[in-house]
Amino acid sequence: GLIRISLRPENARINIHTMIDLEDRELTYDQMTPLFDSAGIPWEMRDELVRLAGAESSYYESLDPPYEAKNRPLDTIEEIFLIKGFDQIVPETDTTVYETLAGFLTTYSEDQKININAADLATLMAFLNIDEQLAQQIIDERAGPDGIEGTADDDPFTQENLTSRLPILSEEALKYIAFNAVGRFNIRVQGQVGDVTRNINCIVSKDEQVLLILNWTENDTGWSPRQGVGHDD
């Protein structure tokens, strides 16, 4: 058989709660625009998507099956699939808005910073509002001379050397950068024997040597690179 494991700190993704201001729709739109750009969400769909508090229970109760509007912070990213508009198919693709955005987002990071040593290219672009060239430069720099992440010659950024290695980053961007994997982690495991495949995805909180499981799901769908960003061993 075959086992694949992916381990990723949750602060390698964008905390969705830091992008949403229910009292200021325009601010929410501005904060989500780099994410929409990086994910390829068309302009004509964006206006509806930032109305995260717009549809109330009368709309959701008309669906099949019906449910009430939550009107509270999201507990998991999967919940955005239930919000009006996020179940729509992105034009010229076969994926929903939720599927397109979910790989960038988390509800489990502990602050509004993103780990510059773990975030993937698209997430760096979306969070720091930078172009692909600069995002790739960040990844190449931290990968070290062999250009492969997760090997002995990796050269992660630190608080002390970031500005000398990446002077092009704005002062505003520097406020939202973390350098270490802390607190909460995403672990994905796929087991395959013959034509039978099973996946486990969980979020754990690490306190010294104690792991607390915060979320656990199992399924038999395929391995998704966007969900499994991290080091495969």
N, CA and C of each residue as an Amber inpcrd file, in Angstrom:
protein
   699
   0.8220000  -1.2050000   0.0000000   0.0000000   0.0000000   0.0000000
   0.8560000   1.2550000   0.0000000   0.1930000   2.3990000   0.0080000
   0.8620000   3.7060000  -0.0460000   0.2430000   4.6310000   0.9810000
   1.0830000   5.3420000   1.7030000   0.6130000   6.3570000   2.6410000
   1.2710000   7.6820000   2.2880000   0.4750000   8.7320000   2.1950000
   0.9900000  10.0810000   1.9770000   0.5830000  10.9430000   3.1650000
   1.4910000  11.7810000   3.6160000   1.2190000  12.6560000   4.7640000
   1.5840000  14.0850000   4.3970000   0.7000000  15.0090000   4.6980000
   0.9710000  16.4290000   4.4960000   0.7560000  17.1550000   5.8210000
   1.7340000  17.9330000   6.2250000   1.6500000  18.6920000   7.4720000
   1.8270000  20.1680000   7.1540000   0.8800000  20.9980000   7.5660000
   0.9470000  22.4220000   7.2710000   0.4910000  23.2280000   8.4830000
   1.2530000  24.2260000   8.9000000   0.7620000  25.1050000   9.9620000
  -0.4350000  25.9070000   9.4570000  -1.4120000  26.0790000  10.2990000
  -2.6100000  26.8110000   9.8640000  -2.3060000  28.2760000   9.5780000
  -1.2320000  28.8160000  10.1390000  -0.9080000  30.2120000   9.8130000
  -0.2090000  30.3460000   8.4610000  -0.2070000  29.2440000   7.6680000
   0.2030000  29.3430000   6.2600000  -0.9820000  29.7110000   5.3860000
  -2.1530000  29.8270000   5.9850000  -3.3520000  30.2500000   5.2650000
  -3.8570000  31.5700000   5.8280000  -4.8100000  32.1640000   5.1100000
  -5.3580000  33.4660000   5.5000000  -6.5290000  33.2450000   6.4480000
  -6.5150000  33.9100000   7.5810000  -7.6260000  33.8420000   8.5240000
  -8.7970000  34.6500000   7.9600000  -9.8610000  33.9600000   7.5780000
 -10.9770000  34.6300000   6.9070000 -11.6090000  35.7040000   7.7810000
 -11.5530000  35.5420000   9.0900000 -12.1840000  36.5150000   9.9780000
 -11.4910000  37.8780000   9.9250000 -10.2070000  37.8930000   9.5270000
  -9.4950000  39.1680000   9.4440000  -9.8280000  39.9160000   8.1570000
 -10.5340000  39.2660000   7.2250000 -10.8640000  39.8940000   5.9470000
 -12.2780000  40.4390000   5.9060000 -13.0780000  40.1330000   6.9310000
 -14.4950000  40.4730000   6.8960000 -14.8150000  41.5120000   7.9540000
 -15.4310000  42.6010000   7.5360000 -15.9610000  43.6090000   8.4510000
 -17.4480000  43.7400000   8.1470000 -18.2870000  43.1770000   9.0050000
 -19.7230000  43.1590000   8.7410000 -20.3480000  44.5510000   8.7640000
 -19.6240000  45.5110000   9.3180000 -20.1350000  46.8780000   9.3750000
 -19.6450000  47.7380000   8.2120000 -18.6880000  47.2160000   7.4370000
 -18.0960000  48.0170000   6.3610000 -17.8910000  47.1240000   5.1480000
 -18.8700000  47.1060000   4.2610000 -18.8160000  46.2310000   3.0960000
 -17.6980000  46.6320000   2.1400000 -17.4550000  47.9270000   1.9820000
 -16.4070000  48.3770000   1.0740000 -15.0240000  47.9490000   1.5640000
 -14.8140000  48.0140000   2.8900000 -13.5390000  47.5670000   3.4440000
 -13.3660000  46.0680000   3.2120000 -14.4410000  45.3030000   3.4060000
 -14.3930000  43.8640000   3.1470000 -14.0250000  43.6110000   1.6880000
 -14.6430000  44.3510000   0.7830000 -14.3620000  44.1920000  -0.6480000
 -12.8890000  44.4580000  -0.9410000 -12.3620000  45.5620000  -0.3790000
 -10.9630000  45.9160000  -0.6220000 -10.0220000  44.8410000  -0.0840000
 -10.3440000  44.3120000   1.1050000  -9.4700000  43.3200000   1.7280000
  -9.5150000  41.9780000   1.0070000 -10.6360000  41.6770000   0.3460000
 -10.7690000  40.4040000  -0.3440000 -10.3510000  40.4680000  -1.8160000
 -10.1510000  41.6720000  -2.3460000  -9.8070000  41.8140000  -3.7620000
  -8.5330000  41.0690000  -4.1500000  -7.4150000  41.1760000  -3.3880000
  -6.2310000  40.3930000  -3.7750000  -6.4970000  38.8890000  -3.7730000
  -7.3430000  38.4300000  -2.8490000  -7.7060000  37.0100000  -2.8230000
  -8.4870000  36.6340000  -4.0750000  -9.4860000  37.4410000  -4.4330000
 -10.2560000  37.1860000  -5.6490000  -9.3570000  37.1920000  -6.8800000
  -8.4070000  38.1400000  -6.9290000  -7.4840000  38.2140000  -8.0640000
  -6.6580000  36.9390000  -8.1650000  -6.0830000  36.5190000  -7.0390000
  -5.2120000  35.3530000  -7.0440000  -5.9700000  34.0750000  -7.3650000
  -7.2340000  33.9920000  -6.9170000  -8.0450000  32.7940000  -7.1410000
  -8.7280000  32.7990000  -8.5030000  -8.7320000  33.9520000  -9.1840000
  -9.3660000  34.0290000 -10.4950000 -10.8820000  34.1360000 -10.4400000
 -11.4120000  34.7670000  -9.4060000 -12.8580000  34.9760000  -9.3000000
 -13.2390000  36.1650000 -10.1770000 -14.1630000  35.9950000 -11.1450000
 -14.5210000  37.0880000 -12.0620000 -15.1090000  38.2920000 -11.3240000
 -14.9060000  39.4560000 -11.9120000 -15.4060000  40.6890000 -11.3090000
 -16.9160000  40.6530000 -11.0920000 -17.6470000  40.0680000 -12.0450000
 -19.1050000  40.1010000 -11.9450000 -19.6550000  39.2780000 -10.7850000
 -18.8370000  38.4100000 -10.1950000 -19.2960000  37.5900000  -9.0750000
 -18.9310000  38.2000000  -7.7300000 -17.9900000  39.1110000  -7.7000000
 -17.4060000  39.5590000  -6.4380000 -18.3560000  40.3650000  -5.5730000
 -19.1690000  41.2010000  -6.1780000 -20.0480000  42.0810000  -5.4200000
 -20.9850000  41.2810000  -4.5200000 -21.5310000  40.2000000  -5.0610000
 -22.4410000  39.3620000  -4.2910000 -21.7100000  38.6410000  -3.1610000
 -20.4860000  38.2310000  -3.4090000 -19.7620000  37.4190000  -2.4410000
 -19.3740000  38.1880000  -1.1870000 -19.1820000  39.4930000  -1.2740000
 -18.8050000  40.2500000  -0.0810000 -20.0140000  40.6640000   0.7400000
 -21.2260000  40.3260000   0.2740000 -22.4310000  40.5880000   1.0720000
 -22.6370000  39.4330000   2.0490000 -21.6410000  39.1940000   2.8940000
 -21.6540000  38.0100000   3.7460000 -22.7400000  38.0730000   4.8100000
 -23.2560000  39.2470000   5.0870000 -24.3540000  39.3510000   6.0430000
 -25.6430000  39.7560000   5.3470000 -25.6670000  39.6710000   4.0260000
 -26.8000000  40.1900000   3.2660000 -28.0070000  39.2900000   3.2310000
 -27.8150000  37.9900000   3.0360000 -28.9480000  37.0720000   2.9480000
 -29.3360000  36.6020000   4.3390000 -30.6150000  36.6460000   4.6530000
 -31.0900000  36.2630000   5.9740000 -31.8150000  34.9290000   5.9180000
 -32.4020000  34.5330000   7.0580000 -32.9910000  33.2030000   7.1790000
 -34.0900000  32.9540000   6.1600000 -34.8320000  34.0000000   5.7330000
 -35.9110000  33.7920000   4.7670000 -35.3750000  33.1830000   3.4780000
 -34.1510000  33.5840000   3.0770000 -33.5400000  33.0020000   1.8790000
 -33.1030000  31.5630000   2.1410000 -32.3720000  31.3480000   3.2350000
 -31.8260000  30.0200000   3.5000000 -32.9240000  29.0000000   3.8130000
 -34.0180000  29.4630000   4.4170000 -35.1050000  28.5450000   4.7300000
 -35.9040000  28.1440000   3.4940000 -35.6730000  28.8400000   2.3680000
 -36.3520000  28.4720000   1.1230000 -35.5870000  27.4140000   0.3420000
 -34.3860000  27.0730000   0.8120000 -33.5550000  26.0930000   0.1070000
 -33.9690000  24.6760000   0.4610000 -33.4350000  23.7180000  -0.2910000
 -33.7060000  22.3030000  -0.0380000 -32.3710000  21.5680000   0.1230000
 -32.0040000  21.1690000   1.3630000 -32.7730000  21.3140000   2.5970000
 -32.6500000  22.7260000   3.1700000 -33.6550000  23.1780000   3.9260000
 -33.6140000  24.5320000   4.4870000 -32.7150000  24.5980000   5.7220000
 -32.1820000  25.7840000   6.0050000 -31.4330000  26.0100000   7.2330000
 -31.4830000  27.4940000   7.5560000 -31.1770000  27.8530000   8.8040000
 -31.2230000  29.2440000   9.2390000 -29.8840000  29.9320000   9.0040000
 -29.9470000  31.2570000   8.8240000 -28.7040000  32.0350000   8.7440000
 -27.9920000  31.9580000  10.0900000 -26.6870000  31.7500000  10.0520000
 -25.9350000  31.5650000  11.3020000 -25.7680000  32.8690000  12.0680000
 -25.4150000  33.9490000  11.3360000 -25.2250000  35.2710000  11.9540000
 -24.2180000  35.2390000  13.0990000 -23.1960000  34.4300000  12.9550000
 -22.1030000  34.3340000  13.9270000 -20.8130000  34.0440000  13.1510000
 -19.6700000  34.2320000  13.7860000 -18.4150000  33.9160000  13.0940000
 -18.3790000  32.4560000  12.6450000 -17.6680000  32.1880000  11.5560000
 -17.5550000  30.8320000  11.0330000 -16.6800000  29.9810000  11.9490000
 -17.0880000  28.7380000  12.1590000 -16.2780000  27.8060000  12.9310000
 -15.3050000  27.0580000  12.0370000 -15.7180000  26.7420000  10.8120000
 -14.8660000  26.0480000   9.8530000 -15.0270000  26.6950000   8.4800000
 -14.0260000  26.5280000   7.6230000 -14.0950000  27.0800000   6.2670000
 -15.2160000  26.4270000   5.4810000 -15.5160000  25.1520000   5.7660000
 -16.5750000  24.4550000   5.0390000 -17.9120000  25.1940000   5.1210000
 -18.1100000  25.9760000   6.1590000 -19.3800000  26.6830000   6.3360000
 -19.6230000  27.7470000   5.2730000 -18.5600000  28.2480000   4.6140000
 -18.8120000  29.2870000   3.6110000 -19.5310000  28.7220000   2.3910000
 -19.5040000  27.3900000   2.2200000 -20.2610000  26.7780000   1.1230000
 -21.7560000  27.0100000   1.3020000 -22.1800000  27.2150000   2.5550000
 -23.5980000  27.4130000   2.8530000 -24.0310000  28.8650000   2.6810000
 -23.0660000  29.7780000   2.4630000 -23.3950000  31.1950000   2.3130000
 -23.7800000  31.4710000   0.8620000 -24.7980000  32.2900000   0.6890000
 -25.3070000  32.6020000  -0.6420000 -24.1900000  33.0500000  -1.5850000
 -24.1310000  32.4260000  -2.7360000 -23.1640000  32.7870000  -3.7620000
 -21.9480000  31.8870000  -3.8150000 -21.5740000  31.2960000  -2.6900000
 -20.3560000  30.4970000  -2.6610000 -20.5460000  29.1050000  -3.2520000
 -21.7890000  28.7180000  -3.5330000 -22.0380000  27.4330000  -4.1890000
 -22.1210000  27.5780000  -5.7050000 -21.9790000  28.7960000  -6.2290000
 -22.0300000  29.0190000  -7.6700000 -20.7700000  28.4840000  -8.3540000
 -20.9330000  28.0300000  -9.5920000 -19.8000000  27.5680000 -10.3830000
 -19.0850000  28.7690000 -10.9920000 -17.7730000  28.8070000 -10.8480000
 -16.9740000  29.8710000 -11.4580000 -17.0040000  29.6830000 -12.9750000
 -17.3290000  30.7290000 -13.7430000 -17.4070000  30.6040000 -15.2030000
 -16.1610000  29.9670000 -15.8080000 -16.3800000  29.1330000 -16.8260000
 -15.3350000  28.4540000 -17.5760000 -14.5370000  27.4620000 -16.7190000
 -15.1340000  27.0140000 -15.5910000 -14.5200000  25.9720000 -14.7600000
 -15.6100000  24.9930000 -14.3620000 -15.2300000  23.9430000 -13.6490000
 -16.2200000  23.0260000 -13.0920000 -16.1600000  23.0320000 -11.5730000
 -15.6380000  24.1310000 -10.9830000 -15.5130000  24.2370000  -9.5270000
 -16.3620000  25.3850000  -8.9980000 -16.8080000  25.2340000  -7.7660000
 -17.5950000  26.2820000  -7.1240000 -16.6700000  27.3720000  -6.5850000
 -17.2710000  28.4990000  -6.2390000 -16.5070000  29.5780000  -5.6070000
 -15.8680000  29.0650000  -4.3250000 -16.6280000  28.2940000  -3.5450000
 -16.0920000  27.7310000  -2.3020000 -14.8460000  26.8960000  -2.5750000
 -14.9180000  25.9930000  -3.5340000 -13.7790000  25.1270000  -3.8430000
 -12.5760000  25.9330000  -4.3140000 -12.8330000  27.0280000  -5.0090000
 -11.7540000  27.8650000  -5.5270000 -11.0480000  28.6310000  -4.4140000
 -11.8040000  29.0670000  -3.4070000 -11.2500000  29.9130000  -2.3490000
 -10.7790000  29.1450000  -1.1230000 -11.3360000  27.9590000  -0.8770000
 -11.1100000  27.2680000   0.3910000  -9.6360000  26.9930000   0.6640000
  -8.8630000  26.7000000  -0.3860000  -7.4560000  26.3810000  -0.1930000
  -6.6130000  27.5400000   0.3160000  -7.1380000  28.7590000   0.2360000
  -6.4170000  29.9320000   0.7100000  -6.7280000  30.2550000   2.1790000
  -7.8170000  29.7010000   2.7220000  -8.4280000  30.2400000   3.9280000
  -8.4130000  29.2720000   5.1050000  -8.4930000  29.8450000   6.2980000
  -8.6170000  29.0650000   7.5150000  -9.4300000  29.8490000   8.5420000
 -10.0000000  29.1400000   9.4850000 -10.6070000  29.7860000  10.6550000
  -9.7890000  29.4580000  11.8970000  -8.6720000  28.7640000  11.7330000
  -7.9330000  28.2350000  12.8750000  -6.6350000  28.9540000  13.1940000
  -6.1450000  29.8360000  12.3320000  -4.9380000  30.5720000  12.7140000
  -5.2760000  31.5000000  13.8640000  -4.2790000  31.8200000  14.6700000
  -4.5490000  32.4950000  15.9390000  -4.4630000  34.0130000  15.8610000
  -4.0590000  34.5530000  14.7120000  -4.0290000  36.0010000  14.5590000
  -4.1690000  36.3340000  13.0770000  -3.9190000  37.5880000  12.7200000
  -4.1000000  38.0070000  11.3280000  -2.8110000  37.9430000  10.5160000
  -1.7680000  37.3370000  11.0800000  -0.5090000  37.2390000  10.3600000
  -0.4620000  35.9490000   9.5430000   0.4280000  35.9430000   8.5370000
   0.6260000  34.7450000   7.7180000   2.0990000  34.3460000   7.7790000
   2.3400000  33.0420000   7.8050000   3.6880000  32.4990000   7.9350000
   4.4000000  32.5530000   6.5880000   5.3290000  33.4700000   6.4420000
   6.0170000  33.6650000   5.1640000   6.9010000  32.4700000   4.8070000
   7.2130000  31.6370000   5.7850000   8.0500000  30.4650000   5.5340000
   7.2490000  29.2130000   5.1900000   5.9190000  29.3210000   5.1360000
   5.0960000  28.1400000   4.8620000   4.0010000  28.3820000   3.8220000
   3.5810000  29.6240000   3.6220000   2.4940000  29.9060000   2.6750000
   2.9270000  29.5960000   1.2460000   1.9840000  29.0990000   0.4290000
   2.3100000  28.7940000  -0.9670000   2.2400000  30.0600000  -1.8140000
   2.5930000  29.9140000  -3.0810000   2.7210000  31.0660000  -3.9800000
   1.4270000  31.8610000  -4.0880000   0.3210000  31.1740000  -4.3680000
  -0.9490000  31.8810000  -4.5650000  -1.4070000  32.5780000  -3.2920000
  -1.1670000  31.9540000  -2.1410000  -1.5810000  32.5620000  -0.8760000
  -0.7400000  33.7890000  -0.5570000   0.5480000  33.7330000  -0.8320000
   1.3980000  34.9110000  -0.6500000   0.9040000  36.0670000  -1.5100000
   0.5620000  35.7780000  -2.7580000   0.0570000  36.8170000  -3.6500000
  -1.2360000  37.4170000  -3.1090000  -2.1260000  36.5520000  -2.6460000
  -3.4440000  37.0100000  -2.1960000  -3.3650000  37.7900000  -0.8960000
  -2.5180000  37.3530000   0.0120000  -2.4690000  37.9960000   1.3300000
  -1.6330000  39.2670000   1.3300000  -0.4620000  39.2050000   0.7000000
   0.4450000  40.3520000   0.7070000   0.1820000  41.3200000  -0.4380000
  -0.7590000  40.9620000  -1.3410000  -1.0920000  41.7940000  -2.4900000
   0.1590000  42.0870000  -3.3200000   0.8610000  40.9860000  -3.6730000
   2.0810000  41.1060000  -4.4620000   1.9110000  40.3110000  -5.7600000
   2.8060000  40.5450000  -6.7120000   2.6930000  39.8320000  -7.9850000
   3.3650000  38.4580000  -7.9010000   3.1750000  37.6580000  -8.9370000
   3.6910000  36.2860000  -8.9380000   5.2080000  36.2580000  -8.8650000
   5.8680000  37.2090000  -9.5120000   7.3260000  37.2270000  -9.5210000
   7.8920000  37.3780000  -8.1130000   7.3280000  38.3070000  -7.3280000
   7.8210000  38.5160000  -5.9690000   7.4710000  37.3220000  -5.0790000
   6.2790000  36.7690000  -5.2510000   5.8930000  35.5940000  -4.4660000
   6.8320000  34.4290000  -4.7460000   7.1890000  34.2300000  -6.0080000
   8.1040000  33.1480000  -6.3600000   9.4980000  33.4240000  -5.7960000
   9.9050000  34.6890000  -5.7670000  11.2010000  35.0400000  -5.1870000
  11.2410000  34.6550000  -3.7100000  10.1420000  34.8820000  -2.9900000
  10.0630000  34.5170000  -1.5800000  10.2570000  33.0070000  -1.4140000
   9.5710000  32.2320000  -2.2390000   9.6610000  30.7740000  -2.1480000
  11.0630000  30.2900000  -2.5070000  11.6600000  30.8590000  -3.5660000
  13.0060000  30.4590000  -3.9720000  14.0310000  30.7880000  -2.8870000
  13.8690000  31.9560000  -2.2650000  14.8010000  32.3690000  -1.2100000
  14.7540000  31.4070000  -0.0320000  13.5710000  31.0560000   0.4200000
  13.4600000  30.2210000   1.6190000  13.8150000  28.7590000   1.3350000
  13.7690000  28.3240000   0.0650000  14.0750000  26.9410000  -0.2880000
  15.5700000  26.6440000  -0.2620000  16.4040000  27.6850000  -0.2650000
  17.8420000  27.4650000  -0.2160000  18.4320000  27.1100000  -1.5650000
  19.7310000  26.8070000  -1.5970000  20.4360000  26.5950000  -2.8720000
  19.8710000  25.4840000  -3.7400000  19.3410000  24.3950000  -3.1450000
  18.8560000  23.3060000  -3.9870000  17.4770000  23.5660000  -4.5710000
  16.8050000  24.6580000  -4.1360000  15.5020000  25.0200000  -4.6730000
  14.3730000  24.1000000  -4.2670000  14.6130000  23.2280000  -3.2970000
  13.6000000  22.2720000  -2.8510000  13.2720000  22.5220000  -1.3890000
  12.0000000  22.7780000  -1.0940000  11.6140000  23.0310000   0.2870000
  11.5500000  21.7330000   1.0800000  11.8510000  21.8480000   2.3860000
  11.8120000  20.6820000   3.2460000  13.1020000  19.8970000   3.2570000
  14.1920000  20.5030000   2.7730000  15.4970000  19.8360000   2.7720000
  16.4580000  20.5820000   3.6990000  17.6410000  19.9870000   3.9000000
  18.5640000  20.4790000   4.9220000  19.0740000  21.8860000   4.6600000
  19.0900000  22.3280000   3.3970000  19.6620000  23.6480000   3.1160000
  18.6150000  24.7520000   3.0650000  17.4010000  24.4880000   3.5230000
  16.3720000  25.5390000   3.5760000  16.9060000  26.7520000   4.3400000
  16.4860000  27.9340000   3.9160000  16.9650000  29.1740000   4.5280000
  15.7680000  30.0590000   4.8670000  15.0440000  29.7320000   5.9410000
  13.8300000  30.4820000   6.2720000  14.1230000  31.9340000   6.6210000
  13.1310000  32.7580000   6.3630000  13.2290000  34.1680000   6.7320000
  13.1070000  34.3170000   8.2490000  13.7200000  35.3620000   8.7700000
  13.6010000  35.7080000  10.1870000  13.2290000  37.1790000  10.3180000
  12.8360000  37.5580000  11.5070000  12.5040000  38.9580000  11.7700000
  13.7060000  39.8470000  11.4680000  14.8990000  39.3170000  11.7260000
  16.1170000  40.1190000  11.5920000  16.5620000  40.2790000  10.1430000
  16.3250000  39.2640000   9.2930000  16.8900000  39.3550000   7.9400000
  15.8610000  39.6190000   6.8430000  14.5930000  39.7320000   7.1960000
  13.5590000  39.8640000   6.1630000  13.7620000  41.1010000   5.2960000
  13.9590000  42.2600000   5.9100000  14.0360000  43.4920000   5.1330000
  15.2970000  43.5470000   4.2700000  16.3900000  42.9150000   4.7090000
  17.6070000  42.9130000   3.8930000  17.4750000  41.9520000   2.7150000
  16.7280000  40.8730000   2.8900000  16.5600000  39.8990000   1.8160000
  15.4230000  40.2720000   0.8680000  14.4190000  40.9590000   1.3940000
  13.2730000  41.3560000   0.5770000  12.9530000  42.8300000   0.8180000
  13.8490000  43.7330000   0.4240000  13.6260000  45.1640000   0.6860000
  12.4230000  45.7280000  -0.0480000  11.9150000  44.9940000  -1.0500000
  10.8030000  45.5040000  -1.8430000   9.4720000  45.4290000  -1.1040000
   9.3960000  44.5950000  -0.0600000   8.1420000  44.4830000   0.6880000
   7.8170000  45.8080000   1.3820000   6.5460000  46.1780000   1.3680000
   6.1320000  47.4480000   1.9610000   6.1420000  47.3630000   3.4880000
   6.2330000  48.5150000   4.1250000   6.1880000  48.5800000   5.5850000
   4.8570000  48.0280000   6.1100000   3.7800000  48.2700000   5.3720000
   2.4640000  47.7780000   5.7820000   2.4290000  46.2590000   5.7650000
   3.0310000  45.6640000   4.7460000   3.0420000  44.2060000   4.6420000
   3.8040000  43.5710000   5.7940000   4.8670000  44.2180000   6.2480000
   5.6980000  43.6550000   7.3050000   4.9250000  43.4450000   8.6020000
   3.8690000  44.2040000   8.8160000   3.0790000  44.0890000  10.0460000
   2.3210000  42.7710000  10.1120000   2.1220000  42.1350000   8.9700000
   1.2400000  40.9680000   8.9150000   1.9870000  39.6830000   8.5740000
   3.2890000  39.6670000   8.8650000   4.1030000  38.4980000   8.5410000
   4.5560000  37.8130000   9.8230000   4.3510000  36.4920000   9.8770000
   4.8980000  35.6460000  10.9390000   6.0010000  34.7850000  10.3440000
   6.8330000  34.2220000  11.2120000   7.9980000  33.4800000  10.7240000
   8.0300000  32.0330000  11.1960000   7.1820000  31.6810000  12.1430000
   7.2330000  30.3510000  12.7150000   5.8840000  29.6550000  12.6490000
   5.9350000  28.3390000  12.6480000   4.7250000  27.5250000  12.7340000
   4.3510000  27.3970000  14.2010000   3.2160000  27.9500000  14.5710000
   2.8300000  27.9450000  15.9840000   1.3840000  27.5030000  16.1470000
   1.1150000  26.8720000  17.2590000  -0.2630000  26.6600000  17.7110000
  -1.0300000  25.5530000  17.0400000  -1.4690000  25.7870000  15.8010000
  -2.4240000  24.8910000  15.1650000  -1.9200000  24.4200000  13.8010000
  -2.1970000  23.1520000  13.5200000  -1.6540000  22.5230000  12.3120000
  -2.7240000  21.7130000  11.6010000  -2.5990000  21.6550000  10.2660000
  -3.4450000  20.8120000   9.4410000  -2.6550000  19.5590000   9.0850000
  -3.2240000  18.3950000   9.3500000  -2.5920000  17.1200000   9.0170000
  -3.5180000  16.3670000   8.0800000  -2.9810000  15.9920000   6.9090000
  -3.7360000  15.1910000   5.9430000  -3.0060000  13.8770000   5.7190000
  -3.7550000  12.7810000   5.7930000  -3.1850000  11.4590000   5.5730000
  -4.0420000  10.7310000   4.5490000  -3.3900000  10.1680000   3.5490000
  -4.0850000   9.3570000   2.5580000  -3.4840000   7.9620000   2.5520000
  -4.3410000   6.9570000   2.6880000  -3.9190000   5.5700000   2.5970000
  -4.5320000   4.9200000   1.3730000  -3.7350000   4.1720000   0.6460000
  -4.2220000   3.5230000  -0.5730000  -3.7290000   2.0820000  -0.6190000
  -4.6610000   1.1600000  -0.7990000  -4.3460000  -0.2450000  -1.0100000
  -5.1230000  -0.6960000  -2.2410000  -4.4150000  -1.0540000  -3.2990000
  -5.0910000  -1.4050000  -4.5480000  -5.8640000  -0.2090000  -5.0680000
  -7.1540000  -0.4100000  -5.3540000  -7.9830000   0.6880000  -5.8430000
  -8.8340000   1.3040000  -4.7440000  -8.5220000   0.9910000  -3.4820000
  -9.2510000   1.5480000  -2.3380000  -8.4270000   2.6690000  -1.7120000
  -9.0240000   3.8600000  -1.6070000  -8.3320000   5.0260000  -1.0550000
  -9.1610000   5.6530000   0.0480000  -8.5160000   6.0370000   1.1350000
  -9.1840000   6.7380000   2.2210000  -8.3340000   7.9390000   2.6420000
  -9.0170000   9.0320000   2.9800000  -8.3400000  10.2570000   3.4040000
  -8.8110000  10.6740000   4.7840000  -7.8900000  11.1330000   5.5850000
  -8.2110000  11.7540000   6.8720000  -7.6270000  13.1600000   6.8560000
  -8.4320000  14.1240000   7.2590000  -7.9770000  15.5110000   7.3720000
  -8.3300000  16.0030000   8.7700000  -7.3520000  16.5270000   9.4960000
  -7.6640000  17.0040000  10.8410000  -6.8900000  18.2800000  11.1420000
  -7.4510000  19.0500000  12.0480000  -6.7990000  20.2360000  12.5940000
  -6.4750000  19.9330000  14.0450000  -5.2210000  20.1350000  14.4310000
  -4.8190000  19.8740000  15.8020000  -4.1920000  21.1260000  16.4020000
  -4.3370000  21.2330000  17.7130000  -3.6790000  22.2890000  18.4690000
  -2.5580000  21.6440000  19.2770000  -1.3640000  22.1890000  19.1830000
  -0.2030000  21.6090000  19.8650000   0.2200000  22.4970000  21.0280000
   0.2160000  21.9310000  22.2210000   0.6730000  22.6200000  23.4240000
   1.7440000  21.7460000  24.0590000   3.0110000  22.1670000  23.8890000
   4.1540000  21.3390000  24.2690000   4.0340000  19.9890000  23.5600000
   3.8590000  18.8700000  24.2780000   3.7840000  17.5720000  23.6220000
   2.3550000  17.0290000  23.5430000   1.3830000  17.8630000  23.8430000
  -0.0170000  17.4340000  23.8480000  -0.7150000  17.9370000  22.5940000
  -1.3830000  17.0320000  21.8580000  -2.1540000  17.3960000  20.6790000
  -3.6420000  17.2990000  20.9930000  -4.3640000  18.3710000  20.7170000
  -5.8090000  18.3980000  20.8810000  -6.4510000  18.4700000  19.5060000
  -7.3080000  17.5180000  19.1650000  -7.9670000  17.5020000  17.8640000
  -9.1320000  18.4940000  17.8700000  -9.0830000  19.4670000  16.9520000
 -10.1140000  20.4860000  16.8480000 -11.1390000  20.1610000  15.7720000
 -10.7170000  19.4180000  14.7480000 -11.6120000  19.0740000  13.6490000
 -11.0860000  17.8070000  12.9950000 -12.0090000  16.9040000  12.6060000
 -11.6000000  15.6180000  12.0220000 -12.6110000  15.2300000  10.9510000
 -12.1420000  14.9780000   9.7350000 -13.0270000  14.5190000   8.6680000
 -12.3700000  13.3610000   7.9420000 -13.2010000  12.4560000   7.4030000
 -12.7290000  11.3170000   6.6310000 -13.5370000  11.2280000   5.3510000
 -12.8840000  10.8460000   4.2430000 -13.5920000  10.6660000   2.9790000
 -12.7620000   9.8000000   2.0530000 -13.3420000   9.4690000   0.9000000
 -12.6270000   8.6350000  -0.0660000 -12.4130000   9.3510000  -1.3870000
 -12.4020000  10.6980000  -1.3430000 -12.1440000  11.4660000  -2.5600000
 -10.6390000  11.6030000  -2.7790000 -10.2670000  12.1940000  -3.9040000
  -8.8580000  12.2600000  -4.2770000  -8.0530000  13.2400000  -3.4440000
  -6.7460000  13.1090000  -3.5260000  -5.8040000  14.0000000  -2.8400000
  -5.7400000  15.3160000  -3.5860000  -5.9750000  16.4220000  -2.8850000
  -5.9800000  17.7290000  -3.5320000  -4.7260000  18.4970000  -3.1560000
  -3.8800000  18.8690000  -4.1160000  -2.6790000  19.6370000  -3.7920000
  -2.9910000  20.9450000  -3.0850000  -4.0830000  21.6330000  -3.4620000
  -4.4050000  22.9080000  -2.8220000  -4.7930000  22.7070000  -1.3640000
  -5.3810000  21.5430000  -1.0100000  -5.7080000  21.2750000   0.3810000
  -4.4970000  20.7400000   1.1340000  -3.5530000  20.1560000   0.3950000
  -2.4140000  19.5250000   1.0340000  -1.1340000  20.3160000   0.9010000
  -1.2280000  21.6400000   0.9210000  -0.0150000  22.4490000   0.8410000
   0.8640000  22.1570000   2.0390000   2.1100000  21.8220000   1.7900000
   3.0160000  21.5120000   2.8880000   4.0720000  20.5490000   2.3960000
   4.6840000  19.8310000   3.2930000   5.7300000  18.8940000   2.9340000
   5.1480000  17.4960000   2.8850000   5.2280000  16.8250000   1.7400000
   4.7730000  15.4510000   1.5930000   5.9270000  14.5080000   1.9180000
   5.7010000  13.5690000   2.8340000   6.7310000  12.6140000   3.2330000
   6.2350000  11.1980000   2.9510000
